[in-house]
């Protein structure tokens, strides 16, 4: 009887792990297809690179930051895909990183969940030069993803429903 119970426990545990692995594989496959969708939205700009920011929703607010370099006075287009979000996040774009108290908020967007959003560097440059008189073009920008706290989230062992990702794809004007 003891061997039977042990065998059933092992089989049950194996099924749970297999289901979790299957869900994670499906999640990553969705990320890949959403990245391709974001790449298509760059047209007529040429693809330059991408950054997928993965996170788990927690009971407290989080901020993840990504730095993007802007080279040689080139115009860039950023495509943000939020179709892998179970809950909405806010995207804020700044001229400096989060340690700088004098940084300038260039753009703030919410409602990214389930959509694809485009932002262009020439728009960010115009805002920057308006807010900082006499400033030159931006050489880099910092994208902050503000991830809200979700009541009841599992902080230590998040479920698949508490996982999220924002796909950022960049392109430059040819």
Short mmCIF file of C-alpha atoms in Angstrom, two decimals:
data_model
loop_
_atom_site.label_atom_id
_atom_site.label_comp_id
_atom_site.label_asym_id
_atom_site.label_seq_id
_atom_site.Cartn_x
_atom_site.Cartn_y
_atom_site.Cartn_z
CA UNK A 1 0.00 0.00 0.00
CA UNK A 2 2.87 2.35 0.88
CA UNK A 3 4.51 1.71 -2.51
CA UNK A 4 1.21 2.43 -4.30
CA UNK A 5 0.78 5.78 -2.52
CA UNK A 6 4.40 6.71 -3.20
CA UNK A 7 3.96 5.81 -6.87
CA UNK A 8 0.77 7.89 -7.16
CA UNK A 9 2.48 10.86 -5.47
CA UNK A 10 5.40 10.68 -7.91
CA UNK A 11 3.05 10.47 -10.90
CA UNK A 12 0.99 13.42 -9.60
CA UNK A 13 4.11 15.49 -9.00
CA UNK A 14 5.37 14.63 -12.49
CA UNK A 15 2.07 15.75 -14.06
CA UNK A 16 2.20 19.08 -12.22
CA UNK A 17 5.77 19.72 -13.43
CA UNK A 18 4.85 18.69 -16.98
CA UNK A 19 1.85 21.07 -16.98
CA UNK A 20 3.97 23.96 -15.68
CA UNK A 21 6.66 23.29 -18.31
CA UNK A 22 3.98 23.16 -21.01
CA UNK A 23 2.50 26.49 -19.85
CA UNK A 24 5.96 28.08 -19.76
CA UNK A 25 6.74 26.81 -23.26
CA UNK A 26 3.45 28.22 -24.55
CA UNK A 27 4.21 31.56 -22.83
CA UNK A 28 7.64 31.77 -24.51
CA UNK A 29 6.18 30.81 -27.91
CA UNK A 30 3.65 33.63 -27.53
CA UNK A 31 6.51 36.01 -26.76
CA UNK A 32 8.27 34.97 -29.99
CA UNK A 33 5.16 35.58 -32.13
CA UNK A 34 4.48 38.91 -30.42
CA UNK A 35 8.07 39.96 -31.07
CA UNK A 36 7.53 39.29 -34.78
CA UNK A 37 4.32 41.34 -34.67
CA UNK A 38 6.19 44.22 -33.01
CA UNK A 39 8.93 43.98 -35.69
CA UNK A 40 6.34 44.34 -38.46
CA UNK A 41 5.01 47.49 -36.80
CA UNK A 42 8.42 49.16 -37.27
CA UNK A 43 8.00 49.50 -41.04
CA UNK A 44 9.43 51.49 -42.85
CA UNK A 45 12.12 51.66 -40.13
CA UNK A 46 14.81 48.94 -40.17
CA UNK A 47 14.97 46.46 -37.32
CA UNK A 48 17.83 47.19 -34.91
CA UNK A 49 17.23 45.01 -31.86
CA UNK A 50 14.87 43.96 -29.13
CA UNK A 51 14.61 43.58 -25.39
CA UNK A 52 12.05 41.38 -23.67
CA UNK A 53 11.49 42.33 -20.04
CA UNK A 54 10.08 39.45 -18.02
CA UNK A 55 8.59 39.88 -14.56
CA UNK A 56 6.16 38.41 -12.06
CA UNK A 57 3.32 40.47 -10.65
CA UNK A 58 3.75 40.77 -6.87
CA UNK A 59 1.68 42.22 -4.03
CA UNK A 60 3.80 45.37 -4.20
CA UNK A 61 4.67 47.85 -6.97
CA UNK A 62 7.86 47.25 -8.98
CA UNK A 63 9.84 49.28 -11.50
CA UNK A 64 12.02 47.69 -14.19
CA UNK A 65 14.27 49.98 -16.23
CA UNK A 66 15.79 49.51 -19.69
CA UNK A 67 18.42 51.81 -21.23
CA UNK A 68 18.34 52.49 -24.97
CA UNK A 69 21.18 54.22 -26.83
CA UNK A 70 20.37 56.54 -29.75
CA UNK A 71 23.27 56.77 -32.19
CA UNK A 72 24.45 59.36 -34.75
CA UNK A 73 21.43 61.65 -34.81
CA UNK A 74 19.40 58.79 -36.26
CA UNK A 75 15.63 58.65 -35.83
CA UNK A 76 14.33 55.56 -34.05
CA UNK A 77 10.96 53.90 -33.66
CA UNK A 78 10.15 51.82 -30.59
CA UNK A 79 7.44 49.18 -30.71
CA UNK A 80 6.12 48.03 -27.32
CA UNK A 81 4.03 44.85 -27.35
CA UNK A 82 1.98 44.21 -24.20
CA UNK A 83 0.00 41.19 -25.32
CA UNK A 84 1.69 38.98 -22.70
CA UNK A 85 0.38 41.04 -19.80
CA UNK A 86 -2.24 39.66 -17.44
CA UNK A 87 -2.51 43.16 -15.90
CA UNK A 88 -1.69 46.58 -17.26
CA UNK A 89 1.66 48.30 -16.70
CA UNK A 90 2.64 51.93 -17.19
CA UNK A 91 5.52 52.82 -19.50
CA UNK A 92 7.47 55.97 -18.70
CA UNK A 93 10.33 57.22 -20.85
CA UNK A 94 12.98 59.50 -19.30
CA UNK A 95 16.21 61.21 -20.36
CA UNK A 96 18.14 59.92 -17.32
CA UNK A 97 18.13 56.78 -15.17
CA UNK A 98 16.06 56.39 -12.00
CA UNK A 99 18.95 57.40 -9.72
CA UNK A 100 18.95 60.95 -11.17
CA UNK A 101 16.48 63.24 -9.38
CA UNK A 102 16.57 65.85 -12.19
CA UNK A 103 15.46 63.53 -14.96
CA UNK A 104 12.82 64.64 -17.43
CA UNK A 105 9.69 62.59 -18.13
CA UNK A 106 9.42 62.48 -21.93
CA UNK A 107 6.39 60.25 -22.35
CA UNK A 108 4.01 58.23 -20.19
CA UNK A 109 1.68 55.57 -21.56
CA UNK A 110 -0.75 53.25 -19.82
CA UNK A 111 -3.19 50.82 -21.40
CA UNK A 112 -0.42 48.73 -22.94
CA UNK A 113 -2.03 45.42 -21.95
CA UNK A 114 -3.21 43.56 -25.04
CA UNK A 115 -1.89 46.11 -27.53
CA UNK A 116 1.08 47.21 -29.59
CA UNK A 117 2.28 50.79 -29.06
CA UNK A 118 4.66 52.89 -31.19
CA UNK A 119 6.88 55.75 -29.99
CA UNK A 120 9.36 57.68 -32.15
CA UNK A 121 12.58 59.33 -31.03
CA UNK A 122 11.89 62.57 -32.93
CA UNK A 123 8.78 63.07 -30.77
CA UNK A 124 10.86 62.39 -27.63
CA UNK A 125 13.54 64.84 -28.84
CA UNK A 126 10.93 67.58 -29.41
CA UNK A 127 9.55 67.10 -25.89
CA UNK A 128 13.05 67.03 -24.41
CA UNK A 129 14.15 70.22 -26.16
CA UNK A 130 10.92 71.96 -25.09
CA UNK A 131 11.35 70.96 -21.44
CA UNK A 132 15.14 71.56 -21.30
CA UNK A 133 15.90 74.80 -23.10
CA UNK A 134 19.11 74.69 -25.13
CA UNK A 135 19.44 70.91 -24.89
CA UNK A 136 20.89 68.91 -27.78
CA UNK A 137 19.39 65.69 -29.13
CA UNK A 138 18.96 62.74 -26.82
CA UNK A 139 21.85 60.26 -26.83
CA UNK A 140 19.90 57.67 -24.84
CA UNK A 141 16.57 57.16 -23.13
CA UNK A 142 15.48 55.13 -20.14
CA UNK A 143 12.26 53.14 -20.31
CA UNK A 144 10.65 52.41 -16.94
CA UNK A 145 7.99 49.73 -16.68
CA UNK A 146 5.87 50.45 -13.61
CA UNK A 147 4.34 47.14 -12.56
CA UNK A 148 1.42 47.57 -10.15
CA UNK A 149 0.97 45.45 -7.04
CA UNK A 150 -1.72 42.79 -7.36
CA UNK A 151 -3.59 41.80 -4.18
CA UNK A 152 -3.38 38.06 -3.54
CA UNK A 153 -0.32 37.49 -5.76
CA UNK A 154 2.08 34.72 -4.79
CA UNK A 155 5.36 36.54 -4.21
CA UNK A 156 7.55 33.47 -3.64
CA UNK A 157 6.04 30.99 -6.12
CA UNK A 158 4.15 32.95 -8.80
CA UNK A 159 1.55 31.22 -10.92
CA UNK A 160 1.55 31.36 -14.73
CA UNK A 161 -1.25 33.97 -14.54
CA UNK A 162 1.07 36.21 -12.52
CA UNK A 163 3.83 36.18 -15.14
CA UNK A 164 4.17 38.99 -17.64
CA UNK A 165 6.45 40.43 -20.27
CA UNK A 166 6.77 43.56 -22.35
CA UNK A 167 8.49 43.21 -25.70
CA UNK A 168 10.41 46.26 -26.89
CA UNK A 169 11.58 46.20 -30.52
CA UNK A 170 13.67 49.07 -31.93
CA UNK A 171 14.24 50.22 -35.47
CA UNK A 172 16.08 53.07 -37.14
CA UNK A 173 15.20 55.26 -40.10
CA UNK A 174 17.13 54.25 -43.18
#
